[in-house]
Amino acid sequence: MSSTAIITCKAAVAWGAGEALVIEEVEVDPPKPMEIRVKVISTALCRSDITQWESKAFPHLYPRIFGHEASGIVESVGEGVEEFKEGDHVLTLFIGECMKCKHCTSGKSNMCQVLGLERTGVMHSDKTTRFSLRGKPIYHYCAVSSFSEYTVVHSGCAVKINPAAPLEKICLLSCGVAAGLGAAWRVADISKGSTVVIFGLGTVGLSVAQGAKLRGASQIIGVDINPEKFEKGKAFGVTKFINPNDCNEPVQQIIKRITDGGADYTFECIGDPGMITTALQSCCDGWGLTVTLGVPKLKPEIVAHCALLLSGRTLTGSMLGGWKPKSDLPKLVDMYLNKEIQIDEYVTHDLPFTEINKAFDLMREGKSLRCVIHM
Ligand code: COD
Ligand code: ZN
């Protein structure tokens, strides 16, 4: 159904960087051509929402609606949309797939040139917003903005999924869990018996751990400054835990010792570029592979001695685990339904929408993996 009506609904609006979100009545425009309006059912808080909300670098992008890890139901479709209809269950996509550009057709990349990561707070199609409050535009986040009862996304920035899947769990596949599994399977292609080190045991890092375990890794070493992460990590396959704060020597030295010269694969899941260097130093000569997933909180530059690369290590990275979202995420949903992957265990907290600020506190205090917000 094509809709022309504006919807008035509740949204959690950020009025400034680091300021508590305020639940406001906002107006959500109908979808423009090739867009869909989605009733958000569940949205989880991901670390990069916090990273962007805390950043002082974008004062011009407020008021803003954050949120990019979400599931929902199509409410209406814009002109020209044939792929979706009212009632379809969807995951939102912070990197879309236009299916036509050089990257989408390459078979090698998920960096869509048309619907890639949107950083300027507007819709891809016409560079305007679909949200307003008392006549003032409200900026989007990653062209998703799921901290709202309704949102508008480009039809290339959503994917239809099996309606049997519980929306309050599989929203995690729209970012965190998919990012980690994809890094382990698609990007690193972890082989059986290999040694893996994961820096940062949040949902992303622990999804790398799950992916490594399912591939039969022999050792999965988790590095985190929060001691509570070891117990959590065990459930996802972490076999040894290192807390750098408890060590008298650099963590890379310890890892080299216990892995006979360095691990086969190391993953940076903290969002600290300094840790990318440590991760590169922790993998082995010859074939050691470091995959970086973290969205940097501060300085984004990486510093590394070129001998680390001359000796045969590789440094790479991925967004959303390298998955082509339209093509690949429905398969992950089906794997969950077939009990081939775990998701429920990452949901440590559930909150009603009105208490969304508590989700921010829980993650910043290191108490949650994922807090699912129920709209
Ligand atoms: N040393 C060791 N561990 C640390 C350190 C440190 N110096 N600092 C923090 N940590 C630990 C924390 O204790 C925590 O356990 C973990 O690192 C980070 O976990 P969370 O829960 O804060 O974060 P996640 O797992 O939600 O997010 C992780 C990333 C930081 C990797 C984030 O950038 C991300 O979501 N990346 C996904 C990749 C992607 O595709 N992003 C695009 C848009 S989201
Ligand atoms: Zn995310």
Short mmCIF file of C-alpha atoms and ligand atoms in Angstrom, two decimals:
data_model
loop_
_atom_site.label_atom_id
_atom_site.label_comp_id
_atom_site.label_asym_id
_atom_site.label_seq_id
_atom_site.Cartn_x
_atom_site.Cartn_y
_atom_site.Cartn_z
CA MET A 1 0.00 0.00 0.00
CA SER A 2 1.29 3.42 -0.86
CA SER A 3 0.73 5.97 1.91
CA THR A 4 0.36 9.72 1.87
CA ALA A 5 -0.41 10.29 5.53
CA ILE A 6 2.03 11.71 8.04
CA ILE A 7 2.30 9.58 11.19
CA THR A 8 2.70 11.23 14.57
CA CYS A 9 4.49 8.93 17.00
CA LYS A 10 7.01 8.75 19.83
CA ALA A 11 10.72 8.97 19.13
CA ALA A 12 13.77 9.27 21.38
CA VAL A 13 15.35 12.51 20.25
CA ALA A 14 18.95 13.47 20.99
CA TRP A 15 19.10 17.27 21.27
CA GLY A 16 22.86 17.44 21.60
CA ALA A 17 25.98 15.29 21.83
CA GLY A 18 25.98 13.25 25.02
CA GLU A 19 22.66 14.67 26.22
CA ALA A 20 20.05 12.21 27.52
CA LEU A 21 17.48 11.31 24.87
CA VAL A 22 14.03 12.88 25.21
CA ILE A 23 10.89 11.01 24.20
CA GLU A 24 9.08 13.44 21.89
CA GLU A 25 6.04 13.31 19.62
CA VAL A 26 7.52 13.57 16.12
CA GLU A 27 6.05 13.60 12.63
CA VAL A 28 7.16 10.89 10.24
CA ASP A 29 6.61 11.65 6.56
CA PRO A 30 5.24 9.06 4.18
CA PRO A 31 7.86 7.14 2.22
CA LYS A 32 9.10 8.80 -0.98
CA PRO A 33 9.68 6.78 -4.17
CA MET A 34 11.64 3.58 -3.52
CA GLU A 35 11.35 4.03 0.26
CA ILE A 36 9.34 2.16 2.88
CA ARG A 37 7.92 3.21 6.23
CA VAL A 38 8.56 0.67 8.96
CA LYS A 39 6.88 0.17 12.33
CA VAL A 40 9.88 -0.55 14.51
CA ILE A 41 9.20 -3.53 16.80
CA SER A 42 12.57 -4.02 18.51
CA THR A 43 15.82 -2.13 18.44
CA ALA A 44 18.99 -2.87 20.33
CA LEU A 45 21.61 -0.39 21.38
CA CYS A 46 24.98 -0.88 19.68
CA ARG A 47 28.25 0.63 20.83
CA SER A 48 28.58 2.76 17.70
CA ASP A 49 25.30 4.57 18.55
CA ILE A 50 27.03 5.63 21.76
CA THR A 51 30.28 6.47 19.99
CA GLN A 52 28.47 8.82 17.61
CA TRP A 53 26.19 10.30 20.26
CA GLU A 54 29.19 11.06 22.50
CA SER A 55 31.21 12.58 19.65
CA LYS A 56 31.41 16.37 19.62
CA ALA A 57 32.34 16.37 15.93
CA PHE A 58 28.82 16.75 14.49
CA PRO A 59 27.03 19.54 16.42
CA HIS A 60 25.16 20.52 13.23
CA LEU A 61 23.41 17.11 13.06
CA TYR A 62 21.09 17.72 16.03
CA PRO A 63 18.30 17.15 16.88
CA ARG A 64 18.90 13.58 15.78
CA ILE A 65 17.33 10.14 16.12
CA PHE A 66 19.91 7.40 16.64
CA GLY A 67 19.50 3.61 16.43
CA HIS A 68 20.55 1.27 13.64
CA GLU A 69 20.14 -2.32 14.93
CA ALA A 70 16.45 -3.05 14.46
CA SER A 71 13.61 -5.22 13.27
CA GLY A 72 10.14 -4.16 12.27
CA ILE A 73 7.09 -4.53 10.07
CA VAL A 74 6.48 -2.63 6.84
CA GLU A 75 3.66 -0.11 7.38
CA SER A 76 3.54 1.36 3.88
CA VAL A 77 5.61 1.52 0.72
CA GLY A 78 6.52 4.40 -1.57
CA GLU A 79 6.04 4.62 -5.30
CA GLY A 80 7.93 2.04 -7.32
CA VAL A 81 8.55 -0.39 -4.46
CA GLU A 82 7.75 -3.93 -5.53
CA GLU A 83 10.02 -5.86 -3.23
CA PHE A 84 8.02 -5.10 -0.05
CA LYS A 85 4.39 -4.94 0.96
CA GLU A 86 2.58 -3.87 4.10
CA GLY A 87 3.04 -6.48 6.84
CA ASP A 88 6.43 -7.84 5.70
CA HIS A 89 8.89 -8.52 8.51
CA VAL A 90 12.20 -6.78 7.96
CA LEU A 91 15.62 -6.04 9.37
CA THR A 92 16.88 -2.51 8.79
CA LEU A 93 20.28 -2.10 7.12
CA PHE A 94 22.78 0.63 7.99
CA ILE A 95 24.62 -0.27 4.81
CA GLY A 96 22.20 -1.00 2.03
CA GLU A 97 22.51 -3.00 -1.15
CA CYS A 98 21.35 -1.35 -4.38
CA MET A 99 22.14 -4.57 -6.32
CA LYS A 100 23.38 -2.55 -9.31
CA CYS A 101 26.57 -0.62 -8.51
CA LYS A 102 30.15 -1.77 -9.08
CA HIS A 103 30.44 -3.07 -5.52
CA CYS A 104 27.04 -4.78 -5.34
CA THR A 105 27.70 -6.64 -8.60
CA SER A 106 31.35 -7.43 -7.79
CA GLY A 107 30.67 -10.42 -5.59
CA LYS A 108 33.59 -9.12 -3.51
CA SER A 109 32.23 -6.28 -1.43
CA ASN A 110 29.31 -4.96 0.59
CA MET A 111 30.38 -1.33 0.21
CA CYS A 112 27.40 -0.27 -1.91
CA GLN A 113 28.24 2.95 -3.73
CA VAL A 114 24.64 4.19 -3.67
CA LEU A 115 23.35 3.14 -0.24
CA GLY A 116 26.57 2.92 1.77
CA LEU A 117 27.00 4.23 5.32
CA GLU A 118 25.17 7.58 5.48
CA ARG A 119 27.05 10.01 7.73
CA THR A 120 25.29 13.30 7.08
CA GLY A 121 22.01 12.59 8.84
CA VAL A 122 19.73 12.58 5.81
CA MET A 123 18.10 10.11 3.42
CA HIS A 124 20.18 8.77 0.55
CA SER A 125 17.62 9.62 -2.12
CA ASP A 126 17.04 13.38 -1.75
CA LYS A 127 19.34 14.42 1.12
CA THR A 128 16.42 15.57 3.28
CA THR A 129 14.91 14.12 6.45
CA ARG A 130 11.62 12.27 6.96
CA PHE A 131 11.31 13.32 10.61
CA SER A 132 10.24 16.67 11.96
CA LEU A 133 9.24 18.18 15.27
CA ARG A 134 7.23 21.42 15.40
CA GLY A 135 8.26 22.06 11.80
CA LYS A 136 11.98 21.57 12.44
CA PRO A 137 13.80 18.70 10.69
CA ILE A 138 15.27 15.94 12.83
CA TYR A 139 18.38 14.27 11.47
CA HIS A 140 18.66 10.56 10.78
CA TYR A 141 21.43 8.19 11.83
CA CYS A 142 22.93 5.82 9.24
CA ALA A 143 19.67 6.30 7.27
CA VAL A 144 17.95 3.98 9.79
CA SER A 145 17.02 5.91 12.99
CA SER A 146 15.32 3.07 14.79
CA PHE A 147 14.81 4.88 18.12
CA SER A 148 11.37 5.85 16.85
CA GLU A 149 8.08 3.97 16.72
CA TYR A 150 8.06 4.52 12.95
CA THR A 151 10.91 5.26 10.58
CA VAL A 152 11.40 5.63 6.85
CA VAL A 153 14.23 3.79 5.11
CA HIS A 154 15.27 3.32 1.51
CA SER A 155 13.93 0.00 0.22
CA GLY A 156 17.57 -0.96 -0.35
CA CYS A 157 18.21 -0.44 3.36
CA ALA A 158 15.89 -3.17 4.62
CA VAL A 159 15.68 -6.88 4.03
CA LYS A 160 12.66 -9.15 4.20
CA ILE A 161 13.06 -12.07 6.60
CA ASN A 162 11.22 -15.21 7.65
CA PRO A 163 8.15 -14.03 9.61
CA ALA A 164 8.53 -17.01 11.98
CA ALA A 165 11.62 -15.40 13.52
CA PRO A 166 11.14 -13.54 16.84
CA LEU A 167 11.71 -9.87 16.00
CA GLU A 168 12.84 -9.10 19.56
CA LYS A 169 15.86 -11.39 19.13
CA ILE A 170 16.85 -11.26 15.49
CA CYS A 171 17.18 -7.46 15.53
CA LEU A 172 20.73 -8.27 16.69
CA LEU A 173 21.45 -9.64 13.22
CA SER A 174 21.02 -6.20 11.75
CA CYS A 175 24.42 -5.21 13.18
CA GLY A 176 26.36 -6.70 16.11
CA VAL A 177 25.95 -10.47 15.82
CA ALA A 178 26.13 -10.44 12.01
CA ALA A 179 29.25 -8.24 12.14
CA GLY A 180 31.08 -10.71 14.36
CA LEU A 181 29.99 -13.90 12.59
CA GLY A 182 30.83 -12.42 9.19
CA ALA A 183 34.27 -11.30 10.34
CA ALA A 184 35.00 -14.86 11.49
CA TRP A 185 33.50 -16.70 8.52
CA ARG A 186 33.55 -14.41 5.50
CA VAL A 187 36.46 -12.12 6.14
CA ALA A 188 38.93 -14.31 8.07
CA ASP A 189 37.48 -17.65 6.95
CA ILE A 190 38.81 -19.23 10.18
CA SER A 191 40.04 -22.77 9.67
CA LYS A 192 39.67 -25.76 11.99
CA GLY A 193 42.31 -26.07 14.70
CA SER A 194 43.49 -22.47 14.41
CA THR A 195 44.28 -19.99 17.18
CA VAL A 196 42.16 -16.87 17.52
CA VAL A 197 42.53 -13.77 19.68
CA ILE A 198 39.66 -11.35 20.19
CA PHE A 199 40.28 -7.88 21.64
CA GLY A 200 37.03 -6.65 23.20
CA LEU A 201 34.32 -9.04 24.37
CA GLY A 202 31.17 -7.06 23.63
CA THR A 203 28.48 -8.52 21.41
CA VAL A 204 30.67 -8.02 18.34
CA GLY A 205 33.73 -9.73 19.86
CA LEU A 206 31.64 -12.55 21.33
CA SER A 207 30.04 -13.12 17.94
CA VAL A 208 33.51 -13.53 16.47
CA ALA A 209 34.06 -16.08 19.28
CA GLN A 210 30.88 -17.94 18.36
CA GLY A 211 31.96 -17.97 14.71
CA ALA A 212 35.44 -19.24 15.64
CA LYS A 213 34.01 -21.98 17.87
CA LEU A 214 31.67 -23.18 15.13
CA ARG A 215 34.67 -23.36 12.77
CA GLY A 216 36.53 -25.58 15.27
CA ALA A 217 39.23 -23.14 16.42
CA SER A 218 41.54 -24.86 18.94
CA GLN A 219 42.16 -21.80 21.11
CA ILE A 220 39.98 -18.70 21.47
CA ILE A 221 41.69 -16.09 23.62
CA GLY A 222 39.58 -13.16 24.78
CA VAL A 223 41.19 -9.88 25.88
CA ASP A 224 39.11 -7.41 27.86
CA ILE A 225 39.61 -4.96 30.74
CA ASN A 226 36.24 -5.90 32.25
CA PRO A 227 36.80 -9.07 34.36
CA GLU A 228 33.13 -10.01 34.12
CA LYS A 229 33.56 -10.70 30.42
CA PHE A 230 35.31 -14.04 30.97
CA GLU A 231 32.25 -15.80 32.38
CA LYS A 232 30.16 -14.33 29.58
CA GLY A 233 32.80 -15.27 27.02
CA LYS A 234 32.92 -18.95 28.01
CA ALA A 235 29.33 -19.39 26.82
CA PHE A 236 30.40 -18.31 23.32
CA GLY A 237 33.59 -20.37 23.13
CA VAL A 238 36.30 -18.22 24.74
CA THR A 239 38.85 -20.69 26.14
CA LYS A 240 41.31 -18.31 27.81
CA PHE A 241 40.87 -14.81 29.18
CA ILE A 242 43.49 -12.08 29.47
CA ASN A 243 42.85 -8.86 31.37
CA PRO A 244 45.62 -6.43 30.32
CA ASN A 245 45.22 -4.63 33.67
CA ASP A 246 46.34 -7.78 35.50
CA CYS A 247 49.44 -8.32 33.35
CA ASN A 248 53.04 -7.30 34.08
CA GLU A 249 54.06 -7.45 30.44
CA PRO A 250 52.50 -6.33 27.17
CA VAL A 251 49.56 -8.47 26.16
CA GLN A 252 51.06 -9.20 22.72
CA GLN A 253 54.08 -10.79 24.42
CA ILE A 254 51.84 -13.10 26.44
CA ILE A 255 49.86 -14.05 23.36
CA LYS A 256 53.01 -14.79 21.35
CA ARG A 257 54.23 -17.06 24.12
CA ILE A 258 51.06 -19.07 24.49
CA THR A 259 50.47 -19.38 20.74
CA ASP A 260 54.02 -20.36 19.73
CA GLY A 261 54.93 -17.07 18.05
CA GLY A 262 51.56 -15.50 17.43
CA ALA A 263 47.95 -16.37 16.66
CA ASP A 264 46.56 -17.30 13.25
CA TYR A 265 43.82 -14.69 13.51
CA THR A 266 43.33 -11.62 15.68
CA PHE A 267 40.27 -9.35 15.80
CA GLU A 268 39.95 -5.79 17.08
CA CYS A 269 36.42 -5.32 18.49
CA ILE A 270 37.00 -2.37 20.85
CA GLY A 271 37.02 0.68 18.62
CA ASP A 272 40.55 1.67 19.70
CA PRO A 273 43.04 2.04 16.82
CA GLY A 274 45.91 1.51 19.28
CA MET A 275 44.54 -1.99 19.78
CA ILE A 276 44.78 -2.63 16.05
CA THR A 277 48.54 -2.30 16.43
CA THR A 278 48.48 -4.68 19.40
CA ALA A 279 46.32 -7.12 17.42
CA LEU A 280 48.75 -7.01 14.49
CA GLN A 281 51.67 -7.62 16.84
CA SER A 282 49.80 -10.58 18.34
CA CYS A 283 49.40 -12.55 15.14
CA CYS A 284 52.07 -14.73 13.60
CA ASP A 285 54.58 -14.08 10.84
CA GLY A 286 53.80 -15.52 7.45
CA TRP A 287 50.02 -15.80 7.50
CA GLY A 288 48.75 -13.97 10.60
CA LEU A 289 45.59 -12.05 9.81
CA THR A 290 44.20 -9.12 11.78
CA VAL A 291 40.62 -8.07 11.17
CA THR A 292 39.49 -4.75 12.56
CA LEU A 293 35.80 -4.15 13.23
CA GLY A 294 35.82 -1.29 15.69
CA VAL A 295 34.47 2.12 14.85
CA PRO A 296 37.17 4.34 16.41
CA LYS A 297 36.14 6.41 19.39
CA LEU A 298 38.99 8.92 19.14
CA LYS A 299 41.92 9.24 16.72
CA PRO A 300 41.28 6.96 13.74
CA GLU A 301 44.90 6.67 12.53
CA ILE A 302 46.68 3.31 12.80
CA VAL A 303 50.37 3.21 13.74
CA ALA A 304 52.32 0.07 12.90
CA HIS A 305 55.93 -0.82 12.11
CA CYS A 306 56.12 -1.89 8.48
CA ALA A 307 58.09 -4.99 9.52
CA LEU A 308 54.76 -6.34 10.78
CA LEU A 309 53.56 -6.43 7.18
CA LEU A 310 56.90 -7.32 5.58
CA SER A 311 56.90 -10.46 7.67
CA GLY A 312 53.71 -11.56 5.98
CA ARG A 313 50.90 -10.42 8.22
CA THR A 314 47.72 -9.02 6.69
CA LEU A 315 45.56 -6.25 8.10
CA THR A 316 42.00 -5.96 6.89
CA GLY A 317 38.64 -4.80 8.16
CA SER A 318 34.96 -5.13 7.54
CA MET A 319 31.63 -3.46 8.03
CA LEU A 320 28.76 -5.71 8.95
CA GLY A 321 31.16 -8.64 8.72
CA GLY A 322 31.43 -8.25 4.97
CA TRP A 323 27.92 -9.68 4.48
CA LYS A 324 25.93 -8.52 1.49
CA PRO A 325 22.95 -7.65 3.63
CA LYS A 326 20.05 -8.34 1.27
CA SER A 327 21.56 -11.54 0.02
CA ASP A 328 23.03 -12.91 3.23
CA LEU A 329 21.09 -11.77 6.33
CA PRO A 330 17.94 -13.85 5.61
CA LYS A 331 20.17 -16.94 5.64
CA LEU A 332 21.48 -16.01 9.11
CA VAL A 333 17.89 -15.62 10.31
CA ASP A 334 17.15 -19.12 9.01
CA MET A 335 20.29 -20.48 10.72
CA TYR A 336 18.97 -19.02 13.98
CA LEU A 337 15.58 -20.65 13.44
CA ASN A 338 17.37 -23.96 12.78
CA LYS A 339 19.30 -23.50 16.05
CA GLU A 340 22.61 -23.39 14.17
CA ILE A 341 23.61 -20.05 15.73
CA GLN A 342 22.94 -18.49 19.14
CA ILE A 343 21.46 -15.02 19.50
CA ASP A 344 19.29 -15.03 22.64
CA GLU A 345 22.33 -15.27 24.89
CA TYR A 346 23.55 -11.81 23.82
CA VAL A 347 20.35 -10.20 25.08
CA THR A 348 21.26 -9.45 28.69
CA HIS A 349 18.58 -6.77 29.21
CA ASP A 350 15.15 -5.79 27.90
CA LEU A 351 13.61 -2.36 28.41
CA PRO A 352 10.50 -0.51 27.34
CA PHE A 353 11.11 2.35 24.88
CA THR A 354 10.43 5.00 27.52
CA GLU A 355 13.47 3.77 29.47
CA ILE A 356 15.91 3.92 26.57
CA ASN A 357 18.40 6.08 28.47
CA LYS A 358 18.94 3.18 30.88
CA ALA A 359 20.20 1.12 27.93
CA PHE A 360 22.88 3.75 27.32
CA ASP A 361 23.88 3.65 31.00
CA LEU A 362 24.06 -0.16 31.05
CA MET A 363 26.37 -0.30 28.04
CA ARG A 364 28.58 2.56 29.18
CA GLU A 365 28.95 0.90 32.59
CA GLY A 366 29.91 -2.39 30.90
CA LYS A 367 26.89 -4.18 32.39
CA SER A 368 25.14 -5.25 29.21
CA LEU A 369 25.92 -7.06 26.01
CA ARG A 370 22.75 -6.13 24.20
CA CYS A 371 19.79 -4.34 25.72
CA VAL A 372 16.75 -4.80 23.49
CA ILE A 373 14.32 -1.91 23.51
CA HIS A 374 10.70 -2.85 22.96
CA MET A 375 8.69 -0.21 21.15
N1 COD B 1 41.26 -3.24 26.27
C1 COD B 1 40.49 -4.35 26.25
N2 COD B 1 39.14 -4.32 26.18
C2 COD B 1 38.55 -3.12 26.14
C3 COD B 1 39.27 -1.91 26.17
C4 COD B 1 40.69 -2.01 26.24
N3 COD B 1 41.45 -0.92 26.26
N4 COD B 1 38.40 -0.88 26.12
C5 COD B 1 37.17 -1.43 26.06
N5 COD B 1 37.25 -2.78 26.08
C6 COD B 1 36.17 -3.75 26.03
C7 COD B 1 34.95 -3.38 26.85
O1 COD B 1 35.10 -3.75 28.20
C8 COD B 1 33.84 -4.17 26.15
O2 COD B 1 33.67 -5.45 26.71
C9 COD B 1 34.36 -4.32 24.71
O3 COD B 1 35.70 -3.82 24.69
C10 COD B 1 33.52 -3.53 23.69
O4 COD B 1 32.25 -4.02 23.70
P1 COD B 1 30.92 -3.13 23.60
O5 COD B 1 29.81 -3.94 24.18
O6 COD B 1 31.19 -1.80 24.16
O7 COD B 1 30.76 -2.95 22.03
P2 COD B 1 30.10 -3.78 20.83
O8 COD B 1 30.53 -5.20 20.87
O9 COD B 1 28.66 -3.47 20.71
O10 COD B 1 30.76 -2.98 19.59
C11 COD B 1 31.94 -3.16 19.21
C12 COD B 1 32.67 -2.20 18.27
C13 COD B 1 33.50 -1.30 19.18
C14 COD B 1 33.54 -3.10 17.45
C15 COD B 1 31.79 -1.24 17.40
O11 COD B 1 32.60 -0.33 16.73
C16 COD B 1 30.94 -1.95 16.38
O12 COD B 1 29.79 -2.23 16.63
N6 COD B 1 31.47 -2.36 15.24
C17 COD B 1 30.73 -3.19 14.31
C18 COD B 1 31.32 -3.11 12.99
C19 COD B 1 30.44 -2.44 12.05
O13 COD B 1 30.15 -3.01 11.04
N7 COD B 1 30.08 -1.18 12.42
C20 COD B 1 29.36 -0.29 11.60
C21 COD B 1 28.19 0.38 12.28
S1 COD B 1 27.80 -0.26 13.82
ZN ZN B 2 26.04 -1.29 15.10
#
